[in-house]
Short mmCIF file of C-alpha atoms in Angstrom, two decimals:
data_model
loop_
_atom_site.label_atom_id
_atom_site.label_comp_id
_atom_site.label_asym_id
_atom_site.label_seq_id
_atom_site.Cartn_x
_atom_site.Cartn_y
_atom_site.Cartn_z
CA UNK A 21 5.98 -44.05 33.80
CA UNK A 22 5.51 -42.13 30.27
CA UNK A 23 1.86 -43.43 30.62
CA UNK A 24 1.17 -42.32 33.93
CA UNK A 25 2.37 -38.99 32.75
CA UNK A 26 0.33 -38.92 29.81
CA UNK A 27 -3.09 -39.98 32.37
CA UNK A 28 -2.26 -37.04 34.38
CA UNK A 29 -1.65 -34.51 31.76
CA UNK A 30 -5.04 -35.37 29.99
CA UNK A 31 -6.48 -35.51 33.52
CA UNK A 32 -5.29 -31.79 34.12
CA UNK A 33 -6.18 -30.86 30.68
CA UNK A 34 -10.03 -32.07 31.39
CA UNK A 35 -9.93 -30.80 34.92
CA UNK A 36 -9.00 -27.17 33.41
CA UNK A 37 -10.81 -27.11 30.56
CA UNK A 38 -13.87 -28.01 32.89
CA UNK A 39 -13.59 -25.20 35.58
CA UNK A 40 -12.77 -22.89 32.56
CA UNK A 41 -16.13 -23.79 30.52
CA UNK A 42 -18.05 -22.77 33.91
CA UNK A 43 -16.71 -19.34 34.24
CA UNK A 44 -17.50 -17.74 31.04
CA UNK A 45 -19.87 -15.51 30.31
CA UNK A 46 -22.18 -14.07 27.00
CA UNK A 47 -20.17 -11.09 27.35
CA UNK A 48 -16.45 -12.57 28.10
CA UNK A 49 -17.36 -15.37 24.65
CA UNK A 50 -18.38 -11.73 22.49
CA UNK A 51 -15.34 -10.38 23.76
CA UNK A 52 -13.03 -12.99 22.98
CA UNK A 53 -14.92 -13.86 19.84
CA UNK A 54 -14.39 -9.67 18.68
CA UNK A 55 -10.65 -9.74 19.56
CA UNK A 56 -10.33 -12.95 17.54
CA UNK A 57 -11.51 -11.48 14.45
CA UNK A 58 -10.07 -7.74 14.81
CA UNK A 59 -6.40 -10.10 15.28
CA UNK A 60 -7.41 -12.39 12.39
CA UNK A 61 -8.01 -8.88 10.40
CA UNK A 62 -4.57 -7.71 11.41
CA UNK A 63 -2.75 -10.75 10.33
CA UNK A 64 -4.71 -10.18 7.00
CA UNK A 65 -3.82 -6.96 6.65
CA UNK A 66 0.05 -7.75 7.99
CA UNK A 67 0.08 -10.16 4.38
CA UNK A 68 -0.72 -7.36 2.36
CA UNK A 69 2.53 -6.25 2.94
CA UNK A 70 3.68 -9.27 1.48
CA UNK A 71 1.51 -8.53 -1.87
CA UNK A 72 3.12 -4.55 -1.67
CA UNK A 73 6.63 -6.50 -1.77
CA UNK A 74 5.57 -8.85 -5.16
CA UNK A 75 3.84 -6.10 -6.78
CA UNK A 76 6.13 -3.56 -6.77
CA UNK A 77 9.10 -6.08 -7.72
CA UNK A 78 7.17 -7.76 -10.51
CA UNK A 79 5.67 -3.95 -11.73
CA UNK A 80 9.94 -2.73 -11.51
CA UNK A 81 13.18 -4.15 -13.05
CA UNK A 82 15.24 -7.10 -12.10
CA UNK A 83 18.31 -5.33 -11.49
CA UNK A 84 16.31 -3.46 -8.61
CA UNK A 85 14.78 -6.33 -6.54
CA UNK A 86 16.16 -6.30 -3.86
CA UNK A 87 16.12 -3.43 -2.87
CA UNK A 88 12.58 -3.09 -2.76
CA UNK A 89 12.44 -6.22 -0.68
CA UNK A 90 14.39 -4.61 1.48
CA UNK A 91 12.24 -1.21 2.17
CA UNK A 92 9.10 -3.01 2.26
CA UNK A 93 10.72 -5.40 5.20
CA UNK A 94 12.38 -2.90 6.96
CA UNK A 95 9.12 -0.26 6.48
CA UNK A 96 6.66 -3.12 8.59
CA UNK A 97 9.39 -3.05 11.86
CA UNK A 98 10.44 0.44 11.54
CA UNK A 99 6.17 1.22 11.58
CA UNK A 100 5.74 -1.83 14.64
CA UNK A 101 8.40 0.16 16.76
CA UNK A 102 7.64 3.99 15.71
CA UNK A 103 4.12 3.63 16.61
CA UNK A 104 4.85 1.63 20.03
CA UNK A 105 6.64 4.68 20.78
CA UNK A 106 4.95 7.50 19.52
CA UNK A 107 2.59 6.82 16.92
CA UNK A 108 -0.47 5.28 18.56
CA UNK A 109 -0.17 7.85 21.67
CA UNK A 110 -0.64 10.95 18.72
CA UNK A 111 -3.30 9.17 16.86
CA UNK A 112 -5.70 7.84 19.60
CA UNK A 113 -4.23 9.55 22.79
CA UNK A 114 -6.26 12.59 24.78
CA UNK A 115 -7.40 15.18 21.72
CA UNK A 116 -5.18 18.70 22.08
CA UNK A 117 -7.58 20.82 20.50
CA UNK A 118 -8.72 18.37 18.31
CA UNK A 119 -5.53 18.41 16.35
CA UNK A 120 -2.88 15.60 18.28
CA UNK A 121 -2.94 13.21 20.79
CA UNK A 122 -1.26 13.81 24.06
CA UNK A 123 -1.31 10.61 25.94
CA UNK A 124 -0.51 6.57 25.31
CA UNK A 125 3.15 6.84 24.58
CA UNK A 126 4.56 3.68 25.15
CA UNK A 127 1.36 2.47 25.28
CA UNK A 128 1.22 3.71 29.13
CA UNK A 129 -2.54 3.41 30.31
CA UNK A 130 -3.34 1.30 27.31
CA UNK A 131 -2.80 -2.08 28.10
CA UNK A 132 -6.22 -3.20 27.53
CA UNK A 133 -6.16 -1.77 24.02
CA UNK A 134 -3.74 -4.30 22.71
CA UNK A 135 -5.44 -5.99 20.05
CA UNK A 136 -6.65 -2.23 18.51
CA UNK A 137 -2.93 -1.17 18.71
CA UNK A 138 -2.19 -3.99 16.65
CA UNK A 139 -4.56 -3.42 14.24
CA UNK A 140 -3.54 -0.10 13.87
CA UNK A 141 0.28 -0.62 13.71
CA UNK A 142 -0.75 -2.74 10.04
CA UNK A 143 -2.64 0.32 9.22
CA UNK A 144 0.54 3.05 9.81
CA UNK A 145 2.97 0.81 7.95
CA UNK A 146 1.06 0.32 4.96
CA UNK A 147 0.57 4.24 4.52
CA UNK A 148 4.42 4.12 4.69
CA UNK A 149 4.87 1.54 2.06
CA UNK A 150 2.76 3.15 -0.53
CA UNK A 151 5.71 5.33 -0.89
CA UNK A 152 7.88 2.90 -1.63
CA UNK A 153 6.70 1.78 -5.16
CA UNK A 154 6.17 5.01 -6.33
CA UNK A 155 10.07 6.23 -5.31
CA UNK A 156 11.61 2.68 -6.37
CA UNK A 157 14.38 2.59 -8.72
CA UNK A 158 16.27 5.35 -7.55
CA UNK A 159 15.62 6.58 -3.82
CA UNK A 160 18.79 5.98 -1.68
CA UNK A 161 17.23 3.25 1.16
CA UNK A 162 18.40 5.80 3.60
CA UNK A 163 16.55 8.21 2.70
CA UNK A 164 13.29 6.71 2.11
CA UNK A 165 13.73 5.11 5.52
CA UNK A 166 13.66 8.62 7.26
CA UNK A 167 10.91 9.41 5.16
CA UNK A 168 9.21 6.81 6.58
CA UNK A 169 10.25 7.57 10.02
CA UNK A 170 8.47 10.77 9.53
CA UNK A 171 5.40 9.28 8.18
CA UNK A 172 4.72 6.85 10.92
CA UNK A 173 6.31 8.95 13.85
CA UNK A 174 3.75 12.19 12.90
CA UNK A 175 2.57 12.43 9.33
CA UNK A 176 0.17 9.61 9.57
CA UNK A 177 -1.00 9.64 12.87
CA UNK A 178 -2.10 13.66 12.53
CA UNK A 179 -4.40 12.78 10.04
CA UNK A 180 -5.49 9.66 11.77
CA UNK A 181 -6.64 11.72 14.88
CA UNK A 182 -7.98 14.22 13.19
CA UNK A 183 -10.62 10.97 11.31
CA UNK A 184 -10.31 8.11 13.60
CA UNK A 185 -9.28 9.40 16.99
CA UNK A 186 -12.10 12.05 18.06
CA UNK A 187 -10.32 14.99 16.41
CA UNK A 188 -11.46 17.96 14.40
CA UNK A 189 -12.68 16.15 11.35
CA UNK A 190 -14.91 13.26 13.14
CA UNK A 191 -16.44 15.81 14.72
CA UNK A 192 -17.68 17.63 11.35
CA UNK A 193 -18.95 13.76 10.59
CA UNK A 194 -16.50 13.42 8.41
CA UNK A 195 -16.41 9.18 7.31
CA UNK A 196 -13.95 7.28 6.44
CA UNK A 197 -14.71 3.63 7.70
CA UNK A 198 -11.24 1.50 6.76
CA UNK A 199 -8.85 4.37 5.32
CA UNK A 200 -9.38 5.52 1.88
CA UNK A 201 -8.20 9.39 2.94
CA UNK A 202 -6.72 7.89 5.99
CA UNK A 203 -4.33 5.50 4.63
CA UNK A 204 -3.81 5.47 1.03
CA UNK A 205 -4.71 9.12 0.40
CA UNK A 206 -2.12 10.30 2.83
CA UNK A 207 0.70 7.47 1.50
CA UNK A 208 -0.16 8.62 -1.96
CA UNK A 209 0.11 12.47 -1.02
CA UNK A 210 3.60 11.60 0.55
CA UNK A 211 4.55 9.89 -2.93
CA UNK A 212 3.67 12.76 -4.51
CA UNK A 213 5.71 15.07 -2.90
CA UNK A 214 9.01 12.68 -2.63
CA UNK A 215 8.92 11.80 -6.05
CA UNK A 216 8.28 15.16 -7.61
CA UNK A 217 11.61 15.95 -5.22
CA UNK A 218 13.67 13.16 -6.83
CA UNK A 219 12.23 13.05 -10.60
CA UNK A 220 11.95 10.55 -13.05
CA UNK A 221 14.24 7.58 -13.82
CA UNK A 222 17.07 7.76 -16.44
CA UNK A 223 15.44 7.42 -19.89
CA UNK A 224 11.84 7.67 -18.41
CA UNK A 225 11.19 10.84 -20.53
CA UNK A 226 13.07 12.03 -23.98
CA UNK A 227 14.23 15.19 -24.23
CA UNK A 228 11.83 15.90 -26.61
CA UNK A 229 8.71 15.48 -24.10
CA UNK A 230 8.42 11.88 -25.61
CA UNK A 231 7.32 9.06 -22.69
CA UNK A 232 9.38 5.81 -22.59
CA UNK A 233 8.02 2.96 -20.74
CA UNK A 234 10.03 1.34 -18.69
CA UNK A 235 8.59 -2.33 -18.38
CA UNK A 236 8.17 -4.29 -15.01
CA UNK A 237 10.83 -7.53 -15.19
CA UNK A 238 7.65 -9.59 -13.91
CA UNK A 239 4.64 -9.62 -14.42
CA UNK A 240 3.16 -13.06 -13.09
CA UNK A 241 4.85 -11.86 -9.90
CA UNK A 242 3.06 -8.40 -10.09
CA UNK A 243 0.10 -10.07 -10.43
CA UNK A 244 0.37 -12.60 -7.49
CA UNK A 245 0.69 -8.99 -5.11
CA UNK A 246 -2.36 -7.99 -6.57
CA UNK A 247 -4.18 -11.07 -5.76
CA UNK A 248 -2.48 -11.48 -1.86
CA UNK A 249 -3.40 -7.71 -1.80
CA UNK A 250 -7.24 -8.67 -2.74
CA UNK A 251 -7.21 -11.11 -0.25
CA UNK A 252 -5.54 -8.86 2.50
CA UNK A 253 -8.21 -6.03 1.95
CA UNK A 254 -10.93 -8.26 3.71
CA UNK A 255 -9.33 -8.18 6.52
CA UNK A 256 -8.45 -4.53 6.03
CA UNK A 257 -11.91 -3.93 5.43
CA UNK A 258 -13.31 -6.11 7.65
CA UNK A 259 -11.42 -6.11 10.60
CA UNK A 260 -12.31 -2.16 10.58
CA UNK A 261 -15.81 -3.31 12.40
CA UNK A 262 -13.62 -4.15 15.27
CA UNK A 263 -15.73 -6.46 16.36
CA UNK A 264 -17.38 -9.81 14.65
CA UNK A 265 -20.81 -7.97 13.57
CA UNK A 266 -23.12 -10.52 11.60
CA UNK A 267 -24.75 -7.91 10.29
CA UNK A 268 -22.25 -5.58 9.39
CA UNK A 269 -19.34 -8.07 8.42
CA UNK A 270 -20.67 -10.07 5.77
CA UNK A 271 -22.04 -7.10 3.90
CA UNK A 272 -18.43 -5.24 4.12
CA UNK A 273 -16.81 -8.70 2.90
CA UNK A 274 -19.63 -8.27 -0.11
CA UNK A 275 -19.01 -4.42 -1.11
CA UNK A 276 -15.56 -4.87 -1.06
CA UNK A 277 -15.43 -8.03 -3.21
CA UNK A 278 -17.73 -6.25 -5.81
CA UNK A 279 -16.18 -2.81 -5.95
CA UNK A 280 -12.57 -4.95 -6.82
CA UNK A 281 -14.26 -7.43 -9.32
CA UNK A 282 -15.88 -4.11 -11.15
CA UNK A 283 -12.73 -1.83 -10.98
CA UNK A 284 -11.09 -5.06 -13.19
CA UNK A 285 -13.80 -5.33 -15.29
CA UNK A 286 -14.04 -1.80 -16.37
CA UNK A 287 -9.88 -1.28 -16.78
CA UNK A 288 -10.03 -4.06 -18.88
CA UNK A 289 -12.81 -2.93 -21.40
CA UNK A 290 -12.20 0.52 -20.94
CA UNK A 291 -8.38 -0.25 -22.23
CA UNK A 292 -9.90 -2.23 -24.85
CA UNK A 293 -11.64 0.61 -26.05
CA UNK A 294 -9.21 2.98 -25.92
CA UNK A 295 -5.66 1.07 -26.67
CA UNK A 296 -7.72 -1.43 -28.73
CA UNK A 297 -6.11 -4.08 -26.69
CA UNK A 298 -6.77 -5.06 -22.93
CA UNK A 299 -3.73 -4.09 -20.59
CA UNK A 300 -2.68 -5.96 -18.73
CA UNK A 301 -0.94 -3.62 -15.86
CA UNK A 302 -3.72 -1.28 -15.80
CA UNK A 303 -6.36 -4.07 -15.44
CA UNK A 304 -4.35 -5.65 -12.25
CA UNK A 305 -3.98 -1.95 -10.79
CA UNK A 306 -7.73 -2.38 -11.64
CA UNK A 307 -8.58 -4.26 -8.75
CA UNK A 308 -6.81 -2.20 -6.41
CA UNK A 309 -8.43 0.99 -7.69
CA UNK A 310 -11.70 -0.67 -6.76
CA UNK A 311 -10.73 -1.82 -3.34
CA UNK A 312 -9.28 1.60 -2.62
CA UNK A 313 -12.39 3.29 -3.97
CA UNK A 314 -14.52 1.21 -1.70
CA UNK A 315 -12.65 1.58 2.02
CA UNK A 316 -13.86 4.84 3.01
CA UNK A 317 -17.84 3.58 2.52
CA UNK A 318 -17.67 0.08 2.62
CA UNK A 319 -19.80 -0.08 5.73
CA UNK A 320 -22.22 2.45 4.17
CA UNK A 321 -22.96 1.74 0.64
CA UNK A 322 -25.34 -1.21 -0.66
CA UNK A 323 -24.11 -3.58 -3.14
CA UNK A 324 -25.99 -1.73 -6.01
CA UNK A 325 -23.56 1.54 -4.94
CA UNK A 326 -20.00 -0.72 -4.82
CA UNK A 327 -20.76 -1.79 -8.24
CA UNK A 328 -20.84 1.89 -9.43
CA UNK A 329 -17.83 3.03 -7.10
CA UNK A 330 -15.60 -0.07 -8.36
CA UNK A 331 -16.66 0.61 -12.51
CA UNK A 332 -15.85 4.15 -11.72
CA UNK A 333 -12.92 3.68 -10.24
CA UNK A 334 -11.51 1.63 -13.05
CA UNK A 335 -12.13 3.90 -15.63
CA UNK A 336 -10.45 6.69 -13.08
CA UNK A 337 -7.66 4.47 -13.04
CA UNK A 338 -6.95 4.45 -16.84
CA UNK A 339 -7.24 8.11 -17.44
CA UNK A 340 -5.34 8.90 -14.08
CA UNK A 341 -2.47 7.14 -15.08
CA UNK A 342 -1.54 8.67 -18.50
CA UNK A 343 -2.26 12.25 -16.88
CA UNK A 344 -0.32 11.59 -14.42
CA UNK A 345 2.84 10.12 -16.17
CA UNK A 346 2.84 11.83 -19.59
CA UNK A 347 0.98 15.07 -18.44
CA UNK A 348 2.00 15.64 -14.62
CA UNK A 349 5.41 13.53 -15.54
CA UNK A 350 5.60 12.25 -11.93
CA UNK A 351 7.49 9.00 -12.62
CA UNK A 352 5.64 6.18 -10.56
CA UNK A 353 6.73 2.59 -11.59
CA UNK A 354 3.52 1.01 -10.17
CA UNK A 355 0.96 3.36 -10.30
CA UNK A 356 0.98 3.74 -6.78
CA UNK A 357 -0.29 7.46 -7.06
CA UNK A 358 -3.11 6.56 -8.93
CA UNK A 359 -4.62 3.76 -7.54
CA UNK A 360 -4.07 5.21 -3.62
CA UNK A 361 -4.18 8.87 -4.19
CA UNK A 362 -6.99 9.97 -7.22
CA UNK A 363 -9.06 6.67 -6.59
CA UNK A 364 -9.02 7.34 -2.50
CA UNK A 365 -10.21 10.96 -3.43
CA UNK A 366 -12.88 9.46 -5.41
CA UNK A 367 -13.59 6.64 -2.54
CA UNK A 368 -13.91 9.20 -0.29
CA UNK A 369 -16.60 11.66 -2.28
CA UNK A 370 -18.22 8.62 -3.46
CA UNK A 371 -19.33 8.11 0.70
CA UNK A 372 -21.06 11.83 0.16
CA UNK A 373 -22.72 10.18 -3.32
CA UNK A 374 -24.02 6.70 -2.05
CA UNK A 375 -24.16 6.91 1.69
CA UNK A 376 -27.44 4.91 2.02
CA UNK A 377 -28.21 7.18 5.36
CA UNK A 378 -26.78 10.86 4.17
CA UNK A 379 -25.55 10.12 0.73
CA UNK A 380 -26.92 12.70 -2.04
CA UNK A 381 -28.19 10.09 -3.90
CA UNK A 382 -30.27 8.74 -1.58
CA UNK A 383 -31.54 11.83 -0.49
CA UNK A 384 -29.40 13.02 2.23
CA UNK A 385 -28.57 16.03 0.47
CA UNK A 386 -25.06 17.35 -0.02
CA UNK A 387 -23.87 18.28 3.26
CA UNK A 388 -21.85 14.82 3.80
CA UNK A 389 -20.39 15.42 0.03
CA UNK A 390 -19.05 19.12 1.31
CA UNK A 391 -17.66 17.37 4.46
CA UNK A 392 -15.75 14.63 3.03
CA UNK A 393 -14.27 17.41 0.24
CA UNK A 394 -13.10 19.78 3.10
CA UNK A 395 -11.02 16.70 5.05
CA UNK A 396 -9.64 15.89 1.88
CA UNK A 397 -8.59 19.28 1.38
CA UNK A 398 -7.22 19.41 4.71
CA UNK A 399 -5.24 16.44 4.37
CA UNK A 400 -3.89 17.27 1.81
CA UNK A 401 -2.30 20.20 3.10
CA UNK A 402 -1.28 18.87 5.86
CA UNK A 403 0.26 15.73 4.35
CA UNK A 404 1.97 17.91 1.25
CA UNK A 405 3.13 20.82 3.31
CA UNK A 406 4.81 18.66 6.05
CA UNK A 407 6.69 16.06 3.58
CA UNK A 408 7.90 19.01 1.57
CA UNK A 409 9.20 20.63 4.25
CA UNK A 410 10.63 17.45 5.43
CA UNK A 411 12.07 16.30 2.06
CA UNK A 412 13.38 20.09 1.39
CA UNK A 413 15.39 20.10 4.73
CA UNK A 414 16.64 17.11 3.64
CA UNK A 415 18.00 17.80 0.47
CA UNK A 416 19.76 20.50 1.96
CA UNK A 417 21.52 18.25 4.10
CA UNK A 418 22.24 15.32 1.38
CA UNK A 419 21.00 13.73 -1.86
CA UNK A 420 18.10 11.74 -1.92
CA UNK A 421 18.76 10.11 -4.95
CA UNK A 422 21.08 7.39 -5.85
CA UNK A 423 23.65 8.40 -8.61
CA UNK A 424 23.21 8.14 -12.24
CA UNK A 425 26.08 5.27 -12.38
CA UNK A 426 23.89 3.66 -9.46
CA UNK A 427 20.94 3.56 -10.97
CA UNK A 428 22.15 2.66 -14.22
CA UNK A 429 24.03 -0.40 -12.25
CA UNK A 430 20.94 -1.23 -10.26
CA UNK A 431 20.44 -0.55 -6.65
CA UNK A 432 20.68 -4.19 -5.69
CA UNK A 433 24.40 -4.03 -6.13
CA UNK A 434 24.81 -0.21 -5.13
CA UNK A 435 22.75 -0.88 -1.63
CA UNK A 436 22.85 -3.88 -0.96
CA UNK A 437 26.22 -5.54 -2.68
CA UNK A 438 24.32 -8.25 -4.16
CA UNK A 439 21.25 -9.15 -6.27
CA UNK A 440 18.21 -10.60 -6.24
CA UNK A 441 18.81 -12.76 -9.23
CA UNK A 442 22.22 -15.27 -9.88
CA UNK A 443 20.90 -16.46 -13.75
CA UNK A 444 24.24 -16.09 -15.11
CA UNK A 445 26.53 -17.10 -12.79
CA UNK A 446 23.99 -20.27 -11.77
CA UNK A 447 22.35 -21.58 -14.79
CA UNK A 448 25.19 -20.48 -17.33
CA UNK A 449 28.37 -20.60 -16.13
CA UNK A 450 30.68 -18.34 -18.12
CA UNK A 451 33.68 -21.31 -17.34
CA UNK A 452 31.60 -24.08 -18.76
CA UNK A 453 33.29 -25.76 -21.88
CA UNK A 454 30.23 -27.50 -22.62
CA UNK A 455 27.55 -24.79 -22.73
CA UNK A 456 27.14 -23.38 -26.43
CA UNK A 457 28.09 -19.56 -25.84
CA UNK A 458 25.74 -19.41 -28.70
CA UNK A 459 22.86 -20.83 -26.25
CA UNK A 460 24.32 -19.28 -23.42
CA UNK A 461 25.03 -15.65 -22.09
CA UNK A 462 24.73 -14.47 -26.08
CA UNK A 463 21.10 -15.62 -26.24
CA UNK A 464 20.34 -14.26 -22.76
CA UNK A 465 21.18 -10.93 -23.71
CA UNK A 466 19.44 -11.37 -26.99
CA UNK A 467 16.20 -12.45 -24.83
CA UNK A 468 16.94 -9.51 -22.31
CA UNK A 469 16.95 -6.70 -25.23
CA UNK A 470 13.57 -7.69 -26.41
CA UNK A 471 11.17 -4.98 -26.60
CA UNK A 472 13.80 -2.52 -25.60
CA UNK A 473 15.92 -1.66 -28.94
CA UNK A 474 14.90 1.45 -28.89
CA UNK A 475 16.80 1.28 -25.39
CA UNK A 476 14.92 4.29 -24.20
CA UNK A 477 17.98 6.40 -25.50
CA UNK A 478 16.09 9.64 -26.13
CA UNK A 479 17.82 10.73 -22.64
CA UNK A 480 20.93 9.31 -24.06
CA UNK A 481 20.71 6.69 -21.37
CA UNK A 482 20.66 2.85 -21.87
CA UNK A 483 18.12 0.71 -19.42
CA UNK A 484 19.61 -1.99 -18.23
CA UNK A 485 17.75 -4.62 -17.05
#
């Protein structure tokens, strides 16, 4: 019986599979072949999310895992529902004066854009999450999740129709193939305004002006986001043809590869030369500088012109960085500012400089250069004036910030009741007669003081780790 079974279901299979191979078409195989790879480009981009979560908990300390676990999950299905509802309908819907969409919510009349939607909900949740490593260590979760309710909901998807959806700025020819403004411009600008709201961590900056670092708990891990983040952006990248273009693809796969490999190179000799050591942070931020620097023109630039964008951006990196955290003194535990915010500024004028069509160096003159500084300009405002507004009506209503006795604690155990980590209580059992106390919990907080006796204390604050 199981055989006869078997016959019939292979006999279907063939019979199917048969009629099926007669009815398709050039067009209906290009078609199904484009929505393959835009889908294959979304999952890719979905993992970077994934490489956000291990970068910003390796770049941050143990006591605060968790926690960023958590807003980095709940950030990708907060951004999946949000822009069901409202976000893809104000990014890609009917342009209102060039300035909003007006049609879509729910996806009503949009059924047959399901694989772009999907794309695009990636996109929206990894502006959101660029937030989250530059606020970690002491945002309340609640707080930072209404941020990124506004983000998703109408920050993001403004500037999104204004570039991508037929609004004001396409219209100038303003370009910005995979998101450099788009994306991590506009997640950065949000950063900046939410962090400059809730200031630096405890012991982050002596009273003297002096700068503590405050050093990530791992590294290693910080370094595998980087790589899954690297191996996301080709799909990020890529999946931005929307369609599987042999002549386009491969070349976007090849400027973005390039850009990141030079932005590394660069960080690390140009730390080298200036800290007389190679860094090891800056030179994994490195990477991302690059790939951030080459989004807005990886479509447009030859391989020649991602080499210069990704050395560029490396070096941009380095400088950016101290400005910004011993100049500026904007607190931002991963750099997060940096790499998506001055690097996608310099991503996005660098499509004005190497543009092989209308670049200036390649004698398009500077008309593209003035257009892609006026969007950035105007996203900026928009982006900075909303989420301070946002942020300042909030603090009127409650704090944003966890308490000092939270922090200090860790918000694993403050938000969440629990922590990330068990290496007492699991490995060295307080009640165990025949662990050495010597070997045990003595040398682990011997081992968890190192490098930090001067306990960043000019705040009069102890970090605990």
């Amino acid at each position: 019986m199981k055989k006869k079974i078997g016959t019939l279901l292979m006999l279907g299979l063939l019979t199917s599979t048969t009629a099926y191979a007669a009815d398709p078409t050039v067009e209906s195989v290009s078609a199904s072949v484009d929505m393959m790879w835009v889908m294959f480009g979304a999952v890719l981009v979905f993992l970077m999310h994934a490489g956000f979560a291990m970068l910003e908990t390796g770049f941050t300390r143990s006591k605060n895992a968790l926690n960023i676990l958590m807003k980095n999950m709940l950030t990708v299905a907060i951004s999946s529902v949000l822009y069901f509802v409202i976000g893809f309908a104000l990014m890609f819907g009917d342009s209102s004066g060039g300035f909003i969409g007006t049609s879509g919510f729910f996806l009503n009349g949009q059924s047959d854009q399901m694989s772009f939607f999907v794309f695009q909900i990636v996109f929206a949740a990894t502006c959101a999450t660029i937030i989250s490593g530059a606020v970690a260590e002491r945002m309340k979760l609640s707080s930072y999740m209404l941020l990124t309710i506004a983000m998703v909901a109408v920050i993001y998807p403004v500037v999104g129709h204004w570039i991508w959806g037929g609004g004001w700025l396409s219209e100038l020819g303003f370009v910005d193939f995979a998101g450099s403004t788009v994306v991590h411009l506009t997640g950065a600008l949000g950063a900046v305004v939410a962090v400059s709201f809730l200031g630096a961590r405890l012991g982050k900056y002596g009273k003297d002006g002096s700068v503590n670092a405050i050093q990530g708990h791992n590294i290693p891990l910080g370094a595998l986001g980087v790589f899954i983040l690297w191996f996301g952006w080709f799909g990020f990248n890529g999946g931005s043809t929307l369609a599987a273009d042999p002549s386009l693809v491969p070349s976007i796969i090849a400027t973005t590869l390039m850009s990141a490999s030079c932005g590394v190179l660069s960080s690390a000799l140009y730390t080298k030369l200036r800290y007389k050591r190679i860094d090891a942070s800056l030179t994994l931020n490195g990477a991302l500088a690059g790939l951030v620097g080459i989004t807005a023109g990886t479509a447009n630039v030859s391989i020649p012109g991602a080499i210069v964008i990704g050395l560029i951006s490396g070096v941009i990196l380095v400088e950016a960085v101290n400005i910004i955290d011993s100049k500026m003194k904007l607190d931002d535990p991963v750099g997060a500012i940096t790499v998506h915010g001055v690097c996608g500024i310099w991503g996005t004028l660098a499509v004005g400089l190497f543009d092989t069509a209308n670049g200036l160096f390649y004698g398009g003159g500077a008309q593209l250069l003035g257009v892609q500084a006026i969007g950035i300009l105007a996203v900026m405002a928009w982006t900075m004036g909303t989420v301070g507004i946002f942020l300042f009506v909030l603090t009127r209503i409650t704090s944003i910030r966890v308490s000092s006795e939270e922090e200090i604690a860790g918000l694993d155990f403050a938000e969440h009741g629990s922590s990330a980590y068990e290496f007492r209580e699991n490995l060295l059992s307080k009640g165990s007669a025949d662990i050495n106390p010597e070997f045990g919990l003595g040398l682990i907080d011997r081992l968890n003081s190192v490098g930090k006796s001067s306990s960043k204390v000019n705040s009069g604050v102890k970090e605990s780790v």
